[in-house]
């Protein structure tokens, strides 16, 4: 039931997530839905970079994105945590122009 899967490498947050989403849809990310390591805030302050640049360069600690139907999202989340993964529901897929909302 996996609808999409994206390995989030450098630049992957902004560039790779939209590649797994059909045309006419976009990803809406819920900032604050996962723990962001404090080093990212330090880097942001020291570099003066905006949020979009920080997500695109450092991915803010996210390594993989999985898109599943909302009806099974909590079940998938529970399973991933059971097998030792740090997993979070970090957003949703919505109608709109291709891309990502932070």
PDB file of N, CA and C in Angstrom:
ATOM      1  N   UNK A   1       0.806  -1.209   0.000  1.00  0.00           N
ATOM      2  CA  UNK A   1       0.000   0.000   0.000  1.00  0.00           C
ATOM      3  C   UNK A   1       0.844   1.266   0.000  1.00  0.00           C
ATOM      4  N   UNK A   2       2.147   1.129  -0.263  1.00  0.00           N
ATOM      5  CA  UNK A   2       3.009   2.311  -0.339  1.00  0.00           C
ATOM      6  C   UNK A   2       2.698   3.050  -1.637  1.00  0.00           C
ATOM      7  N   UNK A   3       2.362   4.331  -1.510  1.00  0.00           N
ATOM      8  CA  UNK A   3       2.011   5.158  -2.673  1.00  0.00           C
ATOM      9  C   UNK A   3       3.243   5.831  -3.277  1.00  0.00           C
ATOM     10  N   UNK A   4       4.260   6.070  -2.424  1.00  0.00           N
ATOM     11  CA  UNK A   4       5.482   6.708  -2.884  1.00  0.00           C
ATOM     12  C   UNK A   4       6.563   6.560  -1.835  1.00  0.00           C
ATOM     13  N   UNK A   5       7.806   6.560  -2.283  1.00  0.00           N
ATOM     14  CA  UNK A   5       8.946   6.427  -1.391  1.00  0.00           C
ATOM     15  C   UNK A   5      10.059   7.295  -1.949  1.00  0.00           C
ATOM     16  N   UNK A   6      10.674   8.077  -1.080  1.00  0.00           N
ATOM     17  CA  UNK A   6      11.726   8.977  -1.536  1.00  0.00           C
ATOM     18  C   UNK A   6      12.882   8.983  -0.546  1.00  0.00           C
ATOM     19  N   UNK A   7      14.069   8.658  -1.056  1.00  0.00           N
ATOM     20  CA  UNK A   7      15.287   8.741  -0.257  1.00  0.00           C
ATOM     21  C   UNK A   7      15.698  10.211  -0.223  1.00  0.00           C
ATOM     22  N   UNK A   8      15.811  10.748   0.978  1.00  0.00           N
ATOM     23  CA  UNK A   8      16.059  12.181   1.117  1.00  0.00           C
ATOM     24  C   UNK A   8      17.560  12.407   1.325  1.00  0.00           C
ATOM     25  N   UNK A   9      18.249  12.627   0.226  1.00  0.00           N
ATOM     26  CA  UNK A   9      19.678  12.937   0.256  1.00  0.00           C
ATOM     27  C   UNK A   9      19.832  14.454   0.215  1.00  0.00           C
ATOM     28  N   UNK A  10      21.038  14.944   0.144  1.00  0.00           N
ATOM     29  CA  UNK A  10      21.252  16.392   0.032  1.00  0.00           C
ATOM     30  C   UNK A  10      20.418  16.970  -1.088  1.00  0.00           C
ATOM     31  N   UNK A  11      19.582  17.931  -0.774  1.00  0.00           N
ATOM     32  CA  UNK A  11      18.687  18.527  -1.757  1.00  0.00           C
ATOM     33  C   UNK A  11      17.397  17.755  -1.949  1.00  0.00           C
ATOM     34  N   UNK A  12      17.311  16.586  -1.332  1.00  0.00           N
ATOM     35  CA  UNK A  12      16.181  15.702  -1.572  1.00  0.00           C
ATOM     36  C   UNK A  12      14.860  16.155  -0.998  1.00  0.00           C
ATOM     37  N   UNK A  13      14.908  16.903   0.087  1.00  0.00           N
ATOM     38  CA  UNK A  13      13.661  17.321   0.710  1.00  0.00           C
ATOM     39  C   UNK A  13      12.826  18.147  -0.261  1.00  0.00           C
ATOM     40  N   UNK A  14      13.449  19.125  -0.882  1.00  0.00           N
ATOM     41  CA  UNK A  14      12.742  20.020  -1.797  1.00  0.00           C
ATOM     42  C   UNK A  14      12.605  19.403  -3.187  1.00  0.00           C
ATOM     43  N   UNK A  15      13.619  18.653  -3.615  1.00  0.00           N
ATOM     44  CA  UNK A  15      13.644  18.155  -4.987  1.00  0.00           C
ATOM     45  C   UNK A  15      13.050  16.763  -5.168  1.00  0.00           C
ATOM     46  N   UNK A  16      13.296  15.841  -4.229  1.00  0.00           N
ATOM     47  CA  UNK A  16      12.872  14.451  -4.432  1.00  0.00           C
ATOM     48  C   UNK A  16      11.425  14.179  -4.045  1.00  0.00           C
ATOM     49  N   UNK A  17      10.927  14.834  -3.012  1.00  0.00           N
ATOM     50  CA  UNK A  17       9.549  14.558  -2.595  1.00  0.00           C
ATOM     51  C   UNK A  17       8.561  14.820  -3.730  1.00  0.00           C
ATOM     52  N   UNK A  18       8.643  15.957  -4.428  1.00  0.00           N
ATOM     53  CA  UNK A  18       7.685  16.186  -5.519  1.00  0.00           C
ATOM     54  C   UNK A  18       7.763  15.148  -6.645  1.00  0.00           C
ATOM     55  N   UNK A  19       8.904  14.494  -6.803  1.00  0.00           N
ATOM     56  CA  UNK A  19       9.045  13.495  -7.873  1.00  0.00           C
ATOM     57  C   UNK A  19       8.190  12.262  -7.636  1.00  0.00           C
ATOM     58  N   UNK A  20       7.814  11.996  -6.401  1.00  0.00           N
ATOM     59  CA  UNK A  20       7.018  10.798  -6.109  1.00  0.00           C
ATOM     60  C   UNK A  20       5.520  11.079  -6.097  1.00  0.00           C
ATOM     61  N   UNK A  21       5.137  12.323  -6.375  1.00  0.00           N
ATOM     62  CA  UNK A  21       3.737  12.738  -6.270  1.00  0.00           C
ATOM     63  C   UNK A  21       3.167  12.977  -7.673  1.00  0.00           C
ATOM     64  N   UNK A  22       1.996  12.419  -7.961  1.00  0.00           N
ATOM     65  CA  UNK A  22       1.382  12.641  -9.276  1.00  0.00           C
ATOM     66  C   UNK A  22       1.091  14.130  -9.538  1.00  0.00           C
ATOM     67  N   UNK A  23       1.014  14.456 -10.809  1.00  0.00           N
ATOM     68  CA  UNK A  23       0.701  15.826 -11.209  1.00  0.00           C
ATOM     69  C   UNK A  23      -0.649  16.245 -10.624  1.00  0.00           C
ATOM     70  N   UNK A  24      -0.728  17.508 -10.220  1.00  0.00           N
ATOM     71  CA  UNK A  24      -1.947  18.040  -9.628  1.00  0.00           C
ATOM     72  C   UNK A  24      -1.982  17.929  -8.119  1.00  0.00           C
ATOM     73  N   UNK A  25      -0.908  17.350  -7.545  1.00  0.00           N
ATOM     74  CA  UNK A  25      -0.813  17.209  -6.095  1.00  0.00           C
ATOM     75  C   UNK A  25       0.504  17.790  -5.602  1.00  0.00           C
ATOM     76  N   UNK A  26       0.523  18.140  -4.319  1.00  0.00           N
ATOM     77  CA  UNK A  26       1.730  18.682  -3.709  1.00  0.00           C
ATOM     78  C   UNK A  26       1.848  18.160  -2.287  1.00  0.00           C
ATOM     79  N   UNK A  27       3.042  18.259  -1.723  1.00  0.00           N
ATOM     80  CA  UNK A  27       3.277  17.825  -0.341  1.00  0.00           C
ATOM     81  C   UNK A  27       3.177  19.033   0.583  1.00  0.00           C
ATOM     82  N   UNK A  28       2.399  18.895   1.631  1.00  0.00           N
ATOM     83  CA  UNK A  28       2.310  19.914   2.674  1.00  0.00           C
ATOM     84  C   UNK A  28       3.002  19.315   3.906  1.00  0.00           C
ATOM     85  N   UNK A  29       4.109  19.941   4.311  1.00  0.00           N
ATOM     86  CA  UNK A  29       4.912  19.441   5.428  1.00  0.00           C
ATOM     87  C   UNK A  29       4.490  20.154   6.711  1.00  0.00           C
ATOM     88  N   UNK A  30       4.298  19.371   7.766  1.00  0.00           N
ATOM     89  CA  UNK A  30       3.939  19.907   9.081  1.00  0.00           C
ATOM     90  C   UNK A  30       5.225  20.147   9.868  1.00  0.00           C
ATOM     91  N   UNK A  31       5.729  21.362   9.788  1.00  0.00           N
ATOM     92  CA  UNK A  31       6.939  21.674  10.537  1.00  0.00           C
ATOM     93  C   UNK A  31       6.654  21.515  12.028  1.00  0.00           C
ATOM     94  N   UNK A  32       7.633  20.971  12.734  1.00  0.00           N
ATOM     95  CA  UNK A  32       7.457  20.719  14.153  1.00  0.00           C
ATOM     96  C   UNK A  32       6.889  19.339  14.457  1.00  0.00           C
ATOM     97  N   UNK A  33       6.649  18.539  13.428  1.00  0.00           N
ATOM     98  CA  UNK A  33       6.079  17.209  13.651  1.00  0.00           C
ATOM     99  C   UNK A  33       7.140  16.144  13.932  1.00  0.00           C
ATOM    100  N   UNK A  34       8.388  16.504  13.862  1.00  0.00           N
ATOM    101  CA  UNK A  34       9.485  15.617  14.243  1.00  0.00           C
ATOM    102  C   UNK A  34      10.545  16.451  14.950  1.00  0.00           C
ATOM    103  N   UNK A  35      11.377  15.765  15.711  1.00  0.00           N
ATOM    104  CA  UNK A  35      12.429  16.444  16.461  1.00  0.00           C
ATOM    105  C   UNK A  35      13.564  16.826  15.520  1.00  0.00           C
ATOM    106  N   UNK A  36      13.877  18.102  15.480  1.00  0.00           N
ATOM    107  CA  UNK A  36      14.994  18.583  14.667  1.00  0.00           C
ATOM    108  C   UNK A  36      16.174  18.789  15.596  1.00  0.00           C
ATOM    109  N   UNK A  37      17.285  18.157  15.263  1.00  0.00           N
ATOM    110  CA  UNK A  37      18.483  18.247  16.094  1.00  0.00           C
ATOM    111  C   UNK A  37      18.911  19.712  16.225  1.00  0.00           C
ATOM    112  N   UNK A  38      19.312  20.125  17.419  1.00  0.00           N
ATOM    113  CA  UNK A  38      19.701  21.523  17.654  1.00  0.00           C
ATOM    114  C   UNK A  38      20.825  22.028  16.754  1.00  0.00           C
ATOM    115  N   UNK A  39      21.638  21.127  16.219  1.00  0.00           N
ATOM    116  CA  UNK A  39      22.733  21.574  15.343  1.00  0.00           C
ATOM    117  C   UNK A  39      22.189  22.330  14.134  1.00  0.00           C
ATOM    118  N   UNK A  40      20.989  21.958  13.675  1.00  0.00           N
ATOM    119  CA  UNK A  40      20.421  22.636  12.509  1.00  0.00           C
ATOM    120  C   UNK A  40      20.059  24.088  12.827  1.00  0.00           C
ATOM    121  N   UNK A  41      19.574  24.341  14.016  1.00  0.00           N
ATOM    122  CA  UNK A  41      19.277  25.725  14.420  1.00  0.00           C
ATOM    123  C   UNK A  41      20.565  26.527  14.534  1.00  0.00           C
ATOM    124  N   UNK A  42      21.608  25.895  15.076  1.00  0.00           N
ATOM    125  CA  UNK A  42      22.913  26.566  15.169  1.00  0.00           C
ATOM    126  C   UNK A  42      23.439  26.907  13.776  1.00  0.00           C
ATOM    127  N   UNK A  43      23.361  25.952  12.856  1.00  0.00           N
ATOM    128  CA  UNK A  43      23.815  26.192  11.485  1.00  0.00           C
ATOM    129  C   UNK A  43      23.021  27.308  10.820  1.00  0.00           C
ATOM    130  N   UNK A  44      21.718  27.318  11.060  1.00  0.00           N
ATOM    131  CA  UNK A  44      20.870  28.363  10.479  1.00  0.00           C
ATOM    132  C   UNK A  44      21.286  29.741  10.989  1.00  0.00           C
ATOM    133  N   UNK A  45      21.488  29.853  12.292  1.00  0.00           N
ATOM    134  CA  UNK A  45      21.881  31.137  12.876  1.00  0.00           C
ATOM    135  C   UNK A  45      23.246  31.586  12.370  1.00  0.00           C
ATOM    136  N   UNK A  46      24.204  30.668  12.340  1.00  0.00           N
ATOM    137  CA  UNK A  46      25.551  31.015  11.909  1.00  0.00           C
ATOM    138  C   UNK A  46      25.625  31.360  10.422  1.00  0.00           C
ATOM    139  N   UNK A  47      24.829  30.665   9.618  1.00  0.00           N
ATOM    140  CA  UNK A  47      24.898  30.872   8.170  1.00  0.00           C
ATOM    141  C   UNK A  47      23.978  31.979   7.671  1.00  0.00           C
ATOM    142  N   UNK A  48      22.919  32.269   8.427  1.00  0.00           N
ATOM    143  CA  UNK A  48      21.949  33.258   7.978  1.00  0.00           C
ATOM    144  C   UNK A  48      21.039  32.750   6.870  1.00  0.00           C
ATOM    145  N   UNK A  49      21.005  31.435   6.663  1.00  0.00           N
ATOM    146  CA  UNK A  49      20.187  30.858   5.597  1.00  0.00           C
ATOM    147  C   UNK A  49      18.712  30.812   5.997  1.00  0.00           C
ATOM    148  N   UNK A  50      17.825  30.870   5.005  1.00  0.00           N
ATOM    149  CA  UNK A  50      16.403  30.764   5.286  1.00  0.00           C
ATOM    150  C   UNK A  50      16.004  29.295   5.434  1.00  0.00           C
ATOM    151  N   UNK A  51      14.772  29.069   5.885  1.00  0.00           N
ATOM    152  CA  UNK A  51      14.302  27.706   6.143  1.00  0.00           C
ATOM    153  C   UNK A  51      14.361  26.827   4.898  1.00  0.00           C
ATOM    154  N   UNK A  52      13.920  27.346   3.774  1.00  0.00           N
ATOM    155  CA  UNK A  52      13.889  26.534   2.548  1.00  0.00           C
ATOM    156  C   UNK A  52      15.289  26.042   2.193  1.00  0.00           C
ATOM    157  N   UNK A  53      16.275  26.909   2.315  1.00  0.00           N
ATOM    158  CA  UNK A  53      17.658  26.519   2.038  1.00  0.00           C
ATOM    159  C   UNK A  53      18.124  25.453   3.035  1.00  0.00           C
ATOM    160  N   UNK A  54      17.765  25.616   4.299  1.00  0.00           N
ATOM    161  CA  UNK A  54      18.160  24.648   5.321  1.00  0.00           C
ATOM    162  C   UNK A  54      17.557  23.272   5.027  1.00  0.00           C
ATOM    163  N   UNK A  55      16.283  23.221   4.652  1.00  0.00           N
ATOM    164  CA  UNK A  55      15.658  21.944   4.331  1.00  0.00           C
ATOM    165  C   UNK A  55      16.294  21.340   3.086  1.00  0.00           C
ATOM    166  N   UNK A  56      16.580  22.160   2.097  1.00  0.00           N
ATOM    167  CA  UNK A  56      17.136  21.654   0.854  1.00  0.00           C
ATOM    168  C   UNK A  56      18.563  21.152   1.029  1.00  0.00           C
ATOM    169  N   UNK A  57      19.338  21.798   1.876  1.00  0.00           N
ATOM    170  CA  UNK A  57      20.733  21.409   2.062  1.00  0.00           C
ATOM    171  C   UNK A  57      20.901  20.296   3.087  1.00  0.00           C
ATOM    172  N   UNK A  58      20.229  20.421   4.223  1.00  0.00           N
ATOM    173  CA  UNK A  58      20.472  19.512   5.346  1.00  0.00           C
ATOM    174  C   UNK A  58      19.341  18.522   5.621  1.00  0.00           C
ATOM    175  N   UNK A  59      18.186  18.710   4.980  1.00  0.00           N
ATOM    176  CA  UNK A  59      17.047  17.804   5.122  1.00  0.00           C
ATOM    177  C   UNK A  59      16.487  17.738   6.538  1.00  0.00           C
ATOM    178  N   UNK A  60      17.030  18.500   7.428  1.00  0.00           N
ATOM    179  CA  UNK A  60      16.536  18.665   8.800  1.00  0.00           C
ATOM    180  C   UNK A  60      16.314  17.332   9.516  1.00  0.00           C
ATOM    181  N   UNK A  61      17.191  16.367   9.216  1.00  0.00           N
ATOM    182  CA  UNK A  61      17.156  15.087   9.908  1.00  0.00           C
ATOM    183  C   UNK A  61      16.279  14.021   9.290  1.00  0.00           C
ATOM    184  N   UNK A  62      15.631  14.317   8.181  1.00  0.00           N
ATOM    185  CA  UNK A  62      14.769  13.331   7.520  1.00  0.00           C
ATOM    186  C   UNK A  62      15.590  12.576   6.480  1.00  0.00           C
ATOM    187  N   UNK A  63      15.540  11.239   6.529  1.00  0.00           N
ATOM    188  CA  UNK A  63      16.322  10.425   5.606  1.00  0.00           C
ATOM    189  C   UNK A  63      15.495   9.686   4.565  1.00  0.00           C
ATOM    190  N   UNK A  64      14.218   9.494   4.857  1.00  0.00           N
ATOM    191  CA  UNK A  64      13.345   8.763   3.937  1.00  0.00           C
ATOM    192  C   UNK A  64      11.915   9.244   4.159  1.00  0.00           C
ATOM    193  N   UNK A  65      11.197   9.387   3.066  1.00  0.00           N
ATOM    194  CA  UNK A  65       9.783   9.761   3.115  1.00  0.00           C
ATOM    195  C   UNK A  65       8.984   8.629   2.481  1.00  0.00           C
ATOM    196  N   UNK A  66       7.934   8.217   3.160  1.00  0.00           N
ATOM    197  CA  UNK A  66       7.031   7.203   2.630  1.00  0.00           C
ATOM    198  C   UNK A  66       5.632   7.814   2.584  1.00  0.00           C
ATOM    199  N   UNK A  67       4.989   7.705   1.452  1.00  0.00           N
ATOM    200  CA  UNK A  67       3.611   8.169   1.316  1.00  0.00           C
ATOM    201  C   UNK A  67       2.689   6.955   1.314  1.00  0.00           C
ATOM    202  N   UNK A  68       1.727   6.979   2.239  1.00  0.00           N
ATOM    203  CA  UNK A  68       0.739   5.907   2.330  1.00  0.00           C
ATOM    204  C   UNK A  68      -0.640   6.537   2.466  1.00  0.00           C
ATOM    205  N   UNK A  69      -1.667   5.758   2.206  1.00  0.00           N
ATOM    206  CA  UNK A  69      -3.023   6.251   2.378  1.00  0.00           C
ATOM    207  C   UNK A  69      -3.249   6.625   3.838  1.00  0.00           C
ATOM    208  N   UNK A  70      -3.957   7.703   4.064  1.00  0.00           N
ATOM    209  CA  UNK A  70      -4.222   8.181   5.419  1.00  0.00           C
ATOM    210  C   UNK A  70      -4.891   7.116   6.284  1.00  0.00           C
ATOM    211  N   UNK A  71      -5.641   6.225   5.672  1.00  0.00           N
ATOM    212  CA  UNK A  71      -6.359   5.198   6.434  1.00  0.00           C
ATOM    213  C   UNK A  71      -5.433   4.182   7.096  1.00  0.00           C
ATOM    214  N   UNK A  72      -4.199   4.056   6.619  1.00  0.00           N
ATOM    215  CA  UNK A  72      -3.253   3.111   7.222  1.00  0.00           C
ATOM    216  C   UNK A  72      -2.023   3.801   7.805  1.00  0.00           C
ATOM    217  N   UNK A  73      -1.997   5.116   7.794  1.00  0.00           N
ATOM    218  CA  UNK A  73      -0.801   5.850   8.231  1.00  0.00           C
ATOM    219  C   UNK A  73      -0.403   5.508   9.667  1.00  0.00           C
ATOM    220  N   UNK A  74      -1.335   5.470  10.577  1.00  0.00           N
ATOM    221  CA  UNK A  74      -0.991   5.167  11.973  1.00  0.00           C
ATOM    222  C   UNK A  74      -0.521   3.726  12.143  1.00  0.00           C
ATOM    223  N   UNK A  75      -1.086   2.814  11.379  1.00  0.00           N
ATOM    224  CA  UNK A  75      -0.652   1.414  11.425  1.00  0.00           C
ATOM    225  C   UNK A  75       0.795   1.285  10.921  1.00  0.00           C
ATOM    226  N   UNK A  76       1.108   1.946   9.829  1.00  0.00           N
ATOM    227  CA  UNK A  76       2.467   1.931   9.286  1.00  0.00           C
ATOM    228  C   UNK A  76       3.435   2.562  10.289  1.00  0.00           C
ATOM    229  N   UNK A  77       3.043   3.678  10.859  1.00  0.00           N
ATOM    230  CA  UNK A  77       3.859   4.360  11.853  1.00  0.00           C
ATOM    231  C   UNK A  77       4.154   3.436  13.042  1.00  0.00           C
ATOM    232  N   UNK A  78       3.144   2.767  13.552  1.00  0.00           N
ATOM    233  CA  UNK A  78       3.322   1.839  14.672  1.00  0.00           C
ATOM    234  C   UNK A  78       4.281   0.710  14.313  1.00  0.00           C
ATOM    235  N   UNK A  79       4.133   0.146  13.121  1.00  0.00           N
ATOM    236  CA  UNK A  79       5.017  -0.935  12.690  1.00  0.00           C
ATOM    237  C   UNK A  79       6.464  -0.461  12.598  1.00  0.00           C
ATOM    238  N   UNK A  80       6.686   0.686  11.976  1.00  0.00           N
ATOM    239  CA  UNK A  80       8.048   1.204  11.830  1.00  0.00           C
ATOM    240  C   UNK A  80       8.694   1.433  13.194  1.00  0.00           C
ATOM    241  N   UNK A  81       7.940   1.954  14.114  1.00  0.00           N
ATOM    242  CA  UNK A  81       8.474   2.168  15.468  1.00  0.00           C
ATOM    243  C   UNK A  81       8.745   0.832  16.161  1.00  0.00           C
ATOM    244  N   UNK A  82       7.882  -0.146  15.941  1.00  0.00           N
ATOM    245  CA  UNK A  82       8.050  -1.480  16.526  1.00  0.00           C
ATOM    246  C   UNK A  82       9.366  -2.119  16.081  1.00  0.00           C
ATOM    247  N   UNK A  83       9.754  -1.897  14.838  1.00  0.00           N
ATOM    248  CA  UNK A  83      10.994  -2.484  14.320  1.00  0.00           C
ATOM    249  C   UNK A  83      12.205  -1.576  14.528  1.00  0.00           C
ATOM    250  N   UNK A  84      12.018  -0.522  15.327  1.00  0.00           N
ATOM    251  CA  UNK A  84      13.150   0.301  15.735  1.00  0.00           C
ATOM    252  C   UNK A  84      13.445   1.543  14.916  1.00  0.00           C
ATOM    253  N   UNK A  85      12.552   1.892  14.034  1.00  0.00           N
ATOM    254  CA  UNK A  85      12.763   3.103  13.233  1.00  0.00           C
ATOM    255  C   UNK A  85      12.204   4.323  13.948  1.00  0.00           C
ATOM    256  N   UNK A  86      12.849   5.465  13.745  1.00  0.00           N
ATOM    257  CA  UNK A  86      12.291   6.746  14.191  1.00  0.00           C
ATOM    258  C   UNK A  86      11.366   7.207  13.070  1.00  0.00           C
ATOM    259  N   UNK A  87      10.092   7.172  13.315  1.00  0.00           N
ATOM    260  CA  UNK A  87       9.129   7.474  12.261  1.00  0.00           C
ATOM    261  C   UNK A  87       8.104   8.483  12.763  1.00  0.00           C
ATOM    262  N   UNK A  88       7.698   9.358  11.859  1.00  0.00           N
ATOM    263  CA  UNK A  88       6.767  10.425  12.198  1.00  0.00           C
ATOM    264  C   UNK A  88       5.840  10.669  11.017  1.00  0.00           C
ATOM    265  N   UNK A  89       4.637  11.114  11.281  1.00  0.00           N
ATOM    266  CA  UNK A  89       3.777  11.632  10.219  1.00  0.00           C
ATOM    267  C   UNK A  89       4.158  13.101  10.092  1.00  0.00           C
ATOM    268  N   UNK A  90       4.768  13.447   8.955  1.00  0.00           N
ATOM    269  CA  UNK A  90       5.307  14.801   8.814  1.00  0.00           C
ATOM    270  C   UNK A  90       4.551  15.669   7.825  1.00  0.00           C
ATOM    271  N   UNK A  91       3.481  15.139   7.253  1.00  0.00           N
ATOM    272  CA  UNK A  91       2.754  15.970   6.306  1.00  0.00           C
ATOM    273  C   UNK A  91       1.623  15.218   5.644  1.00  0.00           C
ATOM    274  N   UNK A  92       1.155  15.816   4.560  1.00  0.00           N
ATOM    275  CA  UNK A  92       0.051  15.231   3.802  1.00  0.00           C
ATOM    276  C   UNK A  92       0.190  15.625   2.342  1.00  0.00           C
ATOM    277  N   UNK A  93      -0.486  14.882   1.494  1.00  0.00           N
ATOM    278  CA  UNK A  93      -0.532  15.192   0.071  1.00  0.00           C
ATOM    279  C   UNK A  93      -1.868  15.888  -0.190  1.00  0.00           C
ATOM    280  N   UNK A  94      -1.790  17.040  -0.844  1.00  0.00           N
ATOM    281  CA  UNK A  94      -2.981  17.846  -1.099  1.00  0.00           C
ATOM    282  C   UNK A  94      -3.036  18.239  -2.574  1.00  0.00           C
ATOM    283  N   UNK A  95      -4.215  18.634  -3.024  1.00  0.00           N
ATOM    284  CA  UNK A  95      -4.341  19.134  -4.392  1.00  0.00           C
ATOM    285  C   UNK A  95      -3.595  20.453  -4.517  1.00  0.00           C
ATOM    286  N   UNK A  96      -3.003  20.659  -5.674  1.00  0.00           N
ATOM    287  CA  UNK A  96      -2.307  21.915  -5.926  1.00  0.00           C
ATOM    288  C   UNK A  96      -1.176  21.745  -6.911  1.00  0.00           C
ATOM    289  N   UNK A  97      -0.529  22.845  -7.187  1.00  0.00           N
ATOM    290  CA  UNK A  97       0.604  22.860  -8.102  1.00  0.00           C
ATOM    291  C   UNK A  97       1.733  22.017  -7.516  1.00  0.00           C
ATOM    292  N   UNK A  98       2.392  21.260  -8.374  1.00  0.00           N
ATOM    293  CA  UNK A  98       3.480  20.375  -7.927  1.00  0.00           C
ATOM    294  C   UNK A  98       4.487  21.141  -7.092  1.00  0.00           C
ATOM    295  N   UNK A  99       4.974  20.494  -6.047  1.00  0.00           N
ATOM    296  CA  UNK A  99       5.975  21.108  -5.190  1.00  0.00           C
ATOM    297  C   UNK A  99       5.781  20.706  -3.755  1.00  0.00           C
ATOM    298  N   UNK A 100       6.311  21.559  -2.890  1.00  0.00           N
ATOM    299  CA  UNK A 100       6.294  21.274  -1.465  1.00  0.00           C
ATOM    300  C   UNK A 100       6.005  22.544  -0.694  1.00  0.00           C
ATOM    301  N   UNK A 101       5.143  22.453   0.296  1.00  0.00           N
ATOM    302  CA  UNK A 101       4.851  23.564   1.201  1.00  0.00           C
ATOM    303  C   UNK A 101       5.535  23.265   2.531  1.00  0.00           C
ATOM    304  N   UNK A 102       6.292  24.221   3.016  1.00  0.00           N
ATOM    305  CA  UNK A 102       6.928  24.058   4.321  1.00  0.00           C
ATOM    306  C   UNK A 102       6.170  24.866   5.352  1.00  0.00           C
TER     307      UNK A 102
END
